[in-house]
mmCIF file of C-alpha atoms in Angstrom:
data_model
loop_
_atom_site.group_PDB
_atom_site.id
_atom_site.type_symbol
_atom_site.label_atom_id
_atom_site.label_comp_id
_atom_site.label_asym_id
_atom_site.label_seq_id
_atom_site.Cartn_x
_atom_site.Cartn_y
_atom_site.Cartn_z
ATOM 1 C CA MET A 1 -46.271 20.969 -16.364
ATOM 2 C CA ALA A 2 -45.179 22.163 -12.929
ATOM 3 C CA PHE A 3 -47.051 24.993 -11.271
ATOM 4 C CA PRO A 4 -45.000 28.173 -10.775
ATOM 5 C CA THR A 5 -43.859 29.034 -7.271
ATOM 6 C CA PHE A 6 -44.387 32.613 -6.150
ATOM 7 C CA SER A 7 -42.488 34.445 -3.472
ATOM 8 C CA ALA A 8 -44.344 35.987 -0.534
ATOM 9 C CA ALA A 9 -43.937 39.416 -2.132
ATOM 10 C CA GLN A 10 -45.320 38.201 -5.457
ATOM 11 C CA GLN A 11 -48.290 36.491 -3.828
ATOM 12 C CA LYS A 12 -49.465 39.800 -2.415
ATOM 13 C CA PHE A 13 -50.219 40.952 -5.943
ATOM 14 C CA ILE A 14 -52.103 37.896 -7.201
ATOM 15 C CA PRO A 15 -55.612 39.337 -7.760
ATOM 16 C CA GLU A 16 -57.502 36.213 -6.607
ATOM 17 C CA VAL A 17 -55.629 36.028 -3.300
ATOM 18 C CA PHE A 18 -55.826 39.760 -2.666
ATOM 19 C CA SER A 19 -59.505 39.894 -3.554
ATOM 20 C CA LYS A 20 -60.441 37.100 -1.148
ATOM 21 C CA LYS A 21 -58.495 38.724 1.673
ATOM 22 C CA LEU A 22 -60.269 42.020 1.098
ATOM 23 C CA GLN A 23 -63.692 40.403 0.997
ATOM 24 C CA ALA A 24 -63.008 38.534 4.241
ATOM 25 C CA LYS A 25 -61.853 41.706 5.981
ATOM 26 C CA PHE A 26 -64.868 43.621 4.665
ATOM 27 C CA TYR A 27 -67.258 41.039 6.090
ATOM 28 C CA ALA A 28 -65.486 41.009 9.443
ATOM 29 C CA ALA A 29 -66.011 44.746 9.795
ATOM 30 C CA SER A 30 -69.420 45.391 8.228
ATOM 31 C CA VAL A 31 -72.770 45.243 10.001
ATOM 32 C CA LEU A 32 -74.688 44.561 6.758
ATOM 33 C CA PRO A 33 -73.854 40.838 6.437
ATOM 34 C CA GLN A 34 -75.126 40.411 10.009
ATOM 35 C CA ILE A 35 -78.560 41.938 9.335
ATOM 36 C CA SER A 36 -79.333 41.033 5.710
ATOM 37 C CA ASN A 37 -79.826 37.968 3.549
ATOM 38 C CA THR A 38 -76.633 37.322 1.590
ATOM 39 C CA ASP A 39 -77.609 33.935 0.117
ATOM 40 C CA TRP A 40 -77.015 35.216 -3.418
ATOM 41 C CA GLN A 41 -73.491 36.400 -2.719
ATOM 42 C CA GLY A 42 -71.841 33.933 -5.089
ATOM 43 C CA GLU A 43 -74.171 34.662 -7.993
ATOM 44 C CA ILE A 44 -72.733 38.060 -8.925
ATOM 45 C CA SER A 45 -69.604 38.914 -10.845
ATOM 46 C CA GLY A 46 -69.961 42.513 -11.915
ATOM 47 C CA GLN A 47 -72.038 45.681 -12.004
ATOM 48 C CA GLY A 48 -75.237 45.233 -13.990
ATOM 49 C CA ASP A 49 -75.859 41.658 -12.839
ATOM 50 C CA LYS A 50 -79.378 40.713 -11.813
ATOM 51 C CA VAL A 51 -80.220 38.187 -9.118
ATOM 52 C CA HIS A 52 -83.658 36.580 -9.234
ATOM 53 C CA ILE A 53 -85.070 35.932 -5.758
ATOM 54 C CA ARG A 54 -87.999 33.531 -5.646
ATOM 55 C CA SER A 55 -90.325 33.645 -2.667
ATOM 56 C CA VAL A 56 -91.445 30.649 -0.629
ATOM 57 C CA PRO A 57 -94.974 29.630 -1.751
ATOM 58 C CA THR A 58 -97.892 30.396 0.550
ATOM 59 C CA VAL A 59 -100.317 27.489 0.914
ATOM 60 C CA ALA A 60 -103.890 28.284 1.990
ATOM 61 C CA ILE A 61 -105.571 26.331 4.802
ATOM 62 C CA ASN A 62 -109.289 25.662 4.293
ATOM 63 C CA ASP A 63 -112.106 24.169 6.363
ATOM 64 C CA TYR A 64 -112.892 20.578 5.387
ATOM 65 C CA THR A 65 -116.567 20.101 4.478
ATOM 66 C CA GLY A 66 -116.408 16.786 2.663
ATOM 67 C CA SER A 67 -114.533 17.807 -0.479
ATOM 68 C CA VAL A 68 -111.026 18.984 -1.280
ATOM 69 C CA THR A 69 -110.023 21.711 -3.734
ATOM 70 C CA TYR A 70 -106.441 21.786 -4.979
ATOM 71 C CA ALA A 71 -104.730 25.109 -5.647
ATOM 72 C CA ASP A 72 -101.711 25.758 -7.808
ATOM 73 C CA VAL A 73 -98.448 26.423 -5.999
ATOM 74 C CA THR A 74 -97.077 29.765 -7.153
ATOM 75 C CA THR A 75 -94.117 31.930 -6.264
ATOM 76 C CA THR A 76 -93.106 35.506 -6.959
ATOM 77 C CA ASP A 77 -89.854 36.604 -8.532
ATOM 78 C CA THR A 78 -88.028 39.655 -7.183
ATOM 79 C CA GLU A 79 -85.047 41.147 -8.993
ATOM 80 C CA LEU A 80 -82.018 42.271 -7.015
ATOM 81 C CA LEU A 81 -80.070 44.581 -9.291
ATOM 82 C CA ILE A 82 -76.338 44.910 -8.712
ATOM 83 C CA ASP A 83 -76.288 48.583 -9.601
ATOM 84 C CA GLN A 84 -73.789 50.042 -7.118
ATOM 85 C CA ALA A 85 -69.998 50.123 -7.391
ATOM 86 C CA LYS A 86 -67.171 51.618 -5.345
ATOM 87 C CA TYR A 87 -63.417 51.425 -5.884
ATOM 88 C CA PHE A 88 -60.096 52.017 -4.159
ATOM 89 C CA ALA A 89 -56.709 52.768 -5.694
ATOM 90 C CA PHE A 90 -53.344 53.366 -4.030
ATOM 91 C CA ASN A 91 -49.673 53.575 -4.941
ATOM 92 C CA ALA A 92 -47.157 50.878 -4.008
ATOM 93 C CA ASP A 93 -43.836 52.660 -4.461
ATOM 94 C CA ASP A 94 -40.860 50.332 -5.099
ATOM 95 C CA ILE A 95 -38.384 52.201 -2.906
ATOM 96 C CA LEU A 96 -40.830 52.721 -0.052
ATOM 97 C CA ALA A 97 -41.790 49.035 -0.142
ATOM 98 C CA GLN A 98 -38.128 48.017 0.114
ATOM 99 C CA GLN A 99 -37.245 50.420 2.921
ATOM 100 C CA SER A 100 -40.412 50.155 5.012
ATOM 101 C CA ASP A 101 -40.376 47.972 8.125
ATOM 102 C CA ILE A 102 -44.081 47.149 7.744
ATOM 103 C CA ASP A 103 -46.023 45.293 5.049
ATOM 104 C CA MET A 104 -47.374 48.309 3.178
ATOM 105 C CA VAL A 105 -49.734 46.391 0.898
ATOM 106 C CA ASN A 106 -51.258 44.391 3.745
ATOM 107 C CA GLN A 107 -51.725 47.512 5.847
ATOM 108 C CA ALA A 108 -53.269 49.325 2.897
ATOM 109 C CA SER A 109 -55.599 46.395 2.168
ATOM 110 C CA GLN A 110 -56.831 46.373 5.771
ATOM 111 C CA ASP A 111 -57.602 50.062 5.555
ATOM 112 C CA ALA A 112 -59.253 49.604 2.148
ATOM 113 C CA ALA A 113 -61.579 46.995 3.661
ATOM 114 C CA GLU A 114 -62.434 49.274 6.598
ATOM 115 C CA GLN A 115 -63.061 52.313 4.412
ATOM 116 C CA MET A 116 -65.111 50.204 1.973
ATOM 117 C CA LYS A 117 -67.195 48.957 4.895
ATOM 118 C CA ILE A 118 -67.928 52.503 6.042
ATOM 119 C CA SER A 119 -68.835 53.639 2.544
ATOM 120 C CA VAL A 120 -71.066 50.669 1.693
ATOM 121 C CA ASP A 121 -72.757 50.584 5.113
ATOM 122 C CA THR A 122 -73.477 54.320 4.881
ATOM 123 C CA THR A 123 -74.962 53.922 1.399
ATOM 124 C CA VAL A 124 -77.226 50.989 2.263
ATOM 125 C CA LEU A 125 -78.250 51.913 5.819
ATOM 126 C CA GLY A 126 -78.859 55.448 4.607
ATOM 127 C CA ALA A 127 -81.375 54.313 2.014
ATOM 128 C CA VAL A 128 -83.325 51.185 3.009
ATOM 129 C CA TYR A 129 -85.495 53.061 5.525
ATOM 130 C CA SER A 130 -87.489 54.426 2.581
ATOM 131 C CA GLY A 131 -88.712 50.875 1.903
ATOM 132 C CA ILE A 132 -90.207 50.417 5.399
ATOM 133 C CA SER A 133 -93.607 51.927 6.131
ATOM 134 C CA THR A 134 -95.660 49.154 7.762
ATOM 135 C CA ASN A 135 -93.854 48.727 11.090
ATOM 136 C CA VAL A 136 -92.621 52.069 12.437
ATOM 137 C CA VAL A 137 -91.725 53.231 15.945
ATOM 138 C CA ASP A 138 -91.423 57.035 16.121
ATOM 139 C CA ASP A 139 -90.269 59.042 19.146
ATOM 140 C CA THR A 140 -91.652 62.328 17.774
ATOM 141 C CA GLY A 141 -92.981 64.379 20.696
ATOM 142 C CA THR A 142 -91.040 62.336 23.255
ATOM 143 C CA VAL A 143 -87.289 62.499 22.707
ATOM 144 C CA ALA A 144 -85.438 59.246 23.381
ATOM 145 C CA THR A 145 -83.662 59.184 26.741
ATOM 146 C CA ALA A 146 -82.175 56.600 29.078
ATOM 147 C CA SER A 147 -85.516 56.420 30.900
ATOM 148 C CA ASN A 148 -87.618 55.565 27.833
ATOM 149 C CA ILE A 149 -85.251 54.029 25.243
ATOM 150 C CA LEU A 150 -86.049 50.509 26.440
ATOM 151 C CA GLY A 151 -89.718 51.158 25.728
ATOM 152 C CA TYR A 152 -88.965 51.903 22.076
ATOM 153 C CA VAL A 153 -86.998 48.677 21.748
ATOM 154 C CA LEU A 154 -89.868 46.707 23.287
ATOM 155 C CA ASP A 155 -92.338 48.483 20.971
ATOM 156 C CA ALA A 156 -90.261 47.317 18.000
ATOM 157 C CA GLY A 157 -90.461 43.774 19.347
ATOM 158 C CA GLN A 158 -94.233 44.080 19.611
ATOM 159 C CA LYS A 159 -94.491 45.308 16.004
ATOM 160 C CA LEU A 160 -92.566 42.273 14.802
ATOM 161 C CA ASP A 161 -94.610 39.928 17.002
ATOM 162 C CA GLU A 162 -97.837 41.297 15.528
ATOM 163 C CA ALA A 163 -96.419 40.710 12.038
ATOM 164 C CA ASN A 164 -95.668 37.058 12.972
ATOM 165 C CA VAL A 165 -91.937 37.567 12.477
ATOM 166 C CA PRO A 166 -89.930 34.649 13.935
ATOM 167 C CA GLU A 167 -88.123 35.362 17.192
ATOM 168 C CA SER A 168 -84.928 33.612 16.163
ATOM 169 C CA GLY A 169 -82.339 35.714 14.385
ATOM 170 C CA ARG A 170 -83.769 39.084 15.344
ATOM 171 C CA PHE A 171 -81.461 42.111 15.311
ATOM 172 C CA ILE A 172 -81.648 45.796 16.147
ATOM 173 C CA VAL A 173 -79.206 48.413 14.831
ATOM 174 C CA LEU A 174 -78.897 51.608 16.856
ATOM 175 C CA ALA A 175 -76.696 54.674 16.845
ATOM 176 C CA PRO A 176 -73.964 54.667 19.531
ATOM 177 C CA LYS A 177 -75.784 57.288 21.602
ATOM 178 C CA HIS A 178 -78.907 55.116 21.779
ATOM 179 C CA VAL A 179 -76.853 52.053 22.707
ATOM 180 C CA ASN A 180 -75.357 54.180 25.486
ATOM 181 C CA MET A 181 -78.858 55.123 26.636
ATOM 182 C CA LEU A 182 -79.761 51.433 26.813
ATOM 183 C CA LYS A 183 -76.749 50.784 29.014
ATOM 184 C CA GLN A 184 -77.861 53.581 31.339
ATOM 185 C CA SER A 185 -81.480 52.441 31.402
ATOM 186 C CA ASP A 186 -83.073 49.952 33.796
ATOM 187 C CA LEU A 187 -80.952 47.281 32.108
ATOM 188 C CA LYS A 188 -77.770 48.580 33.695
ATOM 189 C CA SER A 189 -78.239 46.287 36.669
ATOM 190 C CA VAL A 190 -78.166 43.173 34.459
ATOM 191 C CA ASN A 191 -75.580 44.335 31.892
ATOM 192 C CA ILE A 192 -76.952 44.635 28.350
ATOM 193 C CA THR A 193 -74.138 42.662 26.757
ATOM 194 C CA GLY A 194 -74.708 39.556 28.832
ATOM 195 C CA ASP A 195 -70.993 38.799 28.911
ATOM 196 C CA GLY A 196 -67.663 40.341 29.752
ATOM 197 C CA THR A 197 -66.236 40.554 26.252
ATOM 198 C CA SER A 198 -65.636 43.685 24.221
ATOM 199 C CA PRO A 199 -67.861 44.532 21.209
ATOM 200 C CA LEU A 200 -66.706 43.019 17.922
ATOM 201 C CA ARG A 201 -65.649 45.162 14.990
ATOM 202 C CA ASN A 202 -68.957 44.433 13.277
ATOM 203 C CA GLY A 203 -70.752 46.377 16.003
ATOM 204 C CA ASN A 204 -72.286 43.501 17.995
ATOM 205 C CA VAL A 205 -72.762 44.722 21.565
ATOM 206 C CA GLY A 206 -75.022 42.040 23.061
ATOM 207 C CA THR A 207 -78.655 40.938 23.281
ATOM 208 C CA ILE A 208 -81.904 42.359 24.632
ATOM 209 C CA ASP A 209 -85.541 41.188 24.306
ATOM 210 C CA ARG A 210 -84.652 38.587 21.634
ATOM 211 C CA PHE A 211 -82.666 41.174 19.666
ATOM 212 C CA THR A 212 -78.967 40.991 18.919
ATOM 213 C CA VAL A 213 -77.948 44.623 19.359
ATOM 214 C CA TYR A 214 -75.603 46.265 16.851
ATOM 215 C CA SER A 215 -74.087 49.717 17.044
ATOM 216 C CA SER A 216 -73.437 51.698 13.859
ATOM 217 C CA ASN A 217 -72.206 55.189 13.054
ATOM 218 C CA ASN A 218 -73.563 54.863 9.524
ATOM 219 C CA LEU A 219 -77.302 55.305 10.094
ATOM 220 C CA ALA A 220 -79.055 58.094 8.211
ATOM 221 C CA THR A 221 -80.261 61.208 10.020
ATOM 222 C CA VAL A 222 -83.586 62.631 8.829
ATOM 223 C CA SER A 223 -85.108 65.656 10.567
ATOM 224 C CA SER A 224 -82.803 65.123 13.592
ATOM 225 C CA GLN A 225 -83.883 61.468 13.907
ATOM 226 C CA LYS A 226 -81.667 58.431 13.413
ATOM 227 C CA MET A 227 -83.199 55.883 11.051
ATOM 228 C CA SER A 228 -82.606 52.680 13.049
ATOM 229 C CA TYR A 229 -83.645 49.140 12.191
ATOM 230 C CA ALA A 230 -84.979 46.007 13.839
ATOM 231 C CA GLY A 231 -86.046 42.728 12.286
ATOM 232 C CA THR A 232 -84.605 39.584 10.746
ATOM 233 C CA LYS A 233 -82.334 38.876 7.788
ATOM 234 C CA HIS A 234 -85.360 38.044 5.636
ATOM 235 C CA GLY A 235 -86.145 41.749 5.268
ATOM 236 C CA ILE A 236 -83.117 43.009 3.322
ATOM 237 C CA ALA A 237 -81.362 41.281 0.428
ATOM 238 C CA PHE A 238 -77.721 42.337 0.072
ATOM 239 C CA ALA A 239 -75.010 41.072 -2.238
ATOM 240 C CA SER A 240 -71.469 42.408 -2.444
ATOM 241 C CA GLN A 241 -68.404 41.227 -4.294
ATOM 242 C CA ILE A 242 -64.848 42.497 -4.644
ATOM 243 C CA SER A 243 -65.096 41.777 -8.359
ATOM 244 C CA GLN A 244 -61.697 42.943 -9.520
ATOM 245 C CA VAL A 245 -58.327 43.642 -7.926
ATOM 246 C CA GLU A 246 -55.322 44.359 -10.076
ATOM 247 C CA THR A 247 -51.913 45.981 -10.143
ATOM 248 C CA VAL A 248 -50.719 48.271 -12.885
ATOM 249 C CA ARG A 249 -47.223 49.581 -13.444
ATOM 250 C CA ARG A 250 -47.186 53.362 -13.021
ATOM 251 C CA GLU A 251 -45.565 55.251 -15.875
ATOM 252 C CA ALA A 252 -44.498 58.395 -14.043
ATOM 253 C CA THR A 253 -42.791 56.677 -11.106
ATOM 254 C CA PHE A 254 -41.066 53.454 -10.060
ATOM 255 C CA GLY A 255 -43.874 51.571 -8.470
ATOM 256 C CA ASP A 256 -47.219 49.876 -8.936
ATOM 257 C CA GLY A 257 -50.763 51.042 -8.579
ATOM 258 C CA VAL A 258 -53.144 48.708 -6.745
ATOM 259 C CA ARG A 259 -56.827 49.139 -7.395
ATOM 260 C CA GLY A 260 -59.978 47.240 -6.650
ATOM 261 C CA LEU A 261 -63.664 47.378 -7.568
ATOM 262 C CA ASN A 262 -66.492 46.388 -5.241
ATOM 263 C CA VAL A 263 -69.943 45.889 -6.760
ATOM 264 C CA PHE A 264 -73.069 45.486 -4.662
ATOM 265 C CA GLY A 265 -76.822 45.723 -4.577
ATOM 266 C CA TYR A 266 -79.523 45.831 -1.921
ATOM 267 C CA LYS A 267 -83.289 45.788 -1.650
ATOM 268 C CA VAL A 268 -86.057 45.532 0.930
ATOM 269 C CA VAL A 269 -87.644 42.245 -0.146
ATOM 270 C CA LYS A 270 -89.878 41.496 2.858
ATOM 271 C CA GLU A 271 -91.027 44.686 4.520
ATOM 272 C CA ASP A 272 -93.034 42.916 7.240
ATOM 273 C CA ALA A 273 -89.804 41.374 8.584
ATOM 274 C CA LEU A 274 -88.460 44.836 9.441
ATOM 275 C CA CYS A 275 -89.280 47.636 11.852
ATOM 276 C CA LEU A 276 -88.054 51.194 11.402
ATOM 277 C CA LEU A 277 -87.218 53.110 14.584
ATOM 278 C CA LYS A 278 -87.086 56.898 14.231
ATOM 279 C CA LEU A 279 -85.142 58.013 17.295
ATOM 280 C CA THR A 280 -84.111 61.582 18.063
#
């Protein structure tokens, strides 16, 4: 049996193709995949799924006094619940699609990915701070400025060092105004970005004190302070999947409706790998 051949217009509405394009665009724009562990991405298919995350065993080191005692190797199991879902839905009018000089569906899919990124980032970044209490840098009493912002970043590095967090893969996510302060600080003579390229859409603006610096407009504000984050990907588990994209024929008009469902879940799974910066 020969496989059917689809026209370019028909291929735009094949759910599998459309879904993969949306997921790729979402990841290109979002800061979350850059700062969280997404190893379980392929294990989810819909809302209500549970992902079991097993920890790496910790083996005790003992002084040798002539005899050896063997201990059982154990691991803990943490559940990541896929309990969040967001959707998009837009019209694809037949006449408009024929007369338009741009690819309406492609343009709409790009915007859907961008808007989904903003919504998901805002949800997750606006909530995970509640799971971080061990390592905290707070500027209460001394408002962050260009003259002291670098000190807060270095303090975050110290917190992670004291928690034995690996240096490789460290990130820090700051609000745009705090990134601007960094650029006006003592670092201005060496250029914070370290290169001459423009920031990527995922917010990467360069490196400083072992941190890859990301800028985000989606951080939560609590009592006039931005809840900012530093750490490694081991701290936050995040899984997201464009689980369903479909077209439906609209009854009241000549055209299709395109809709998609994104399911996701997140959890602070290793608090010591994170540092919360409360910056005014």
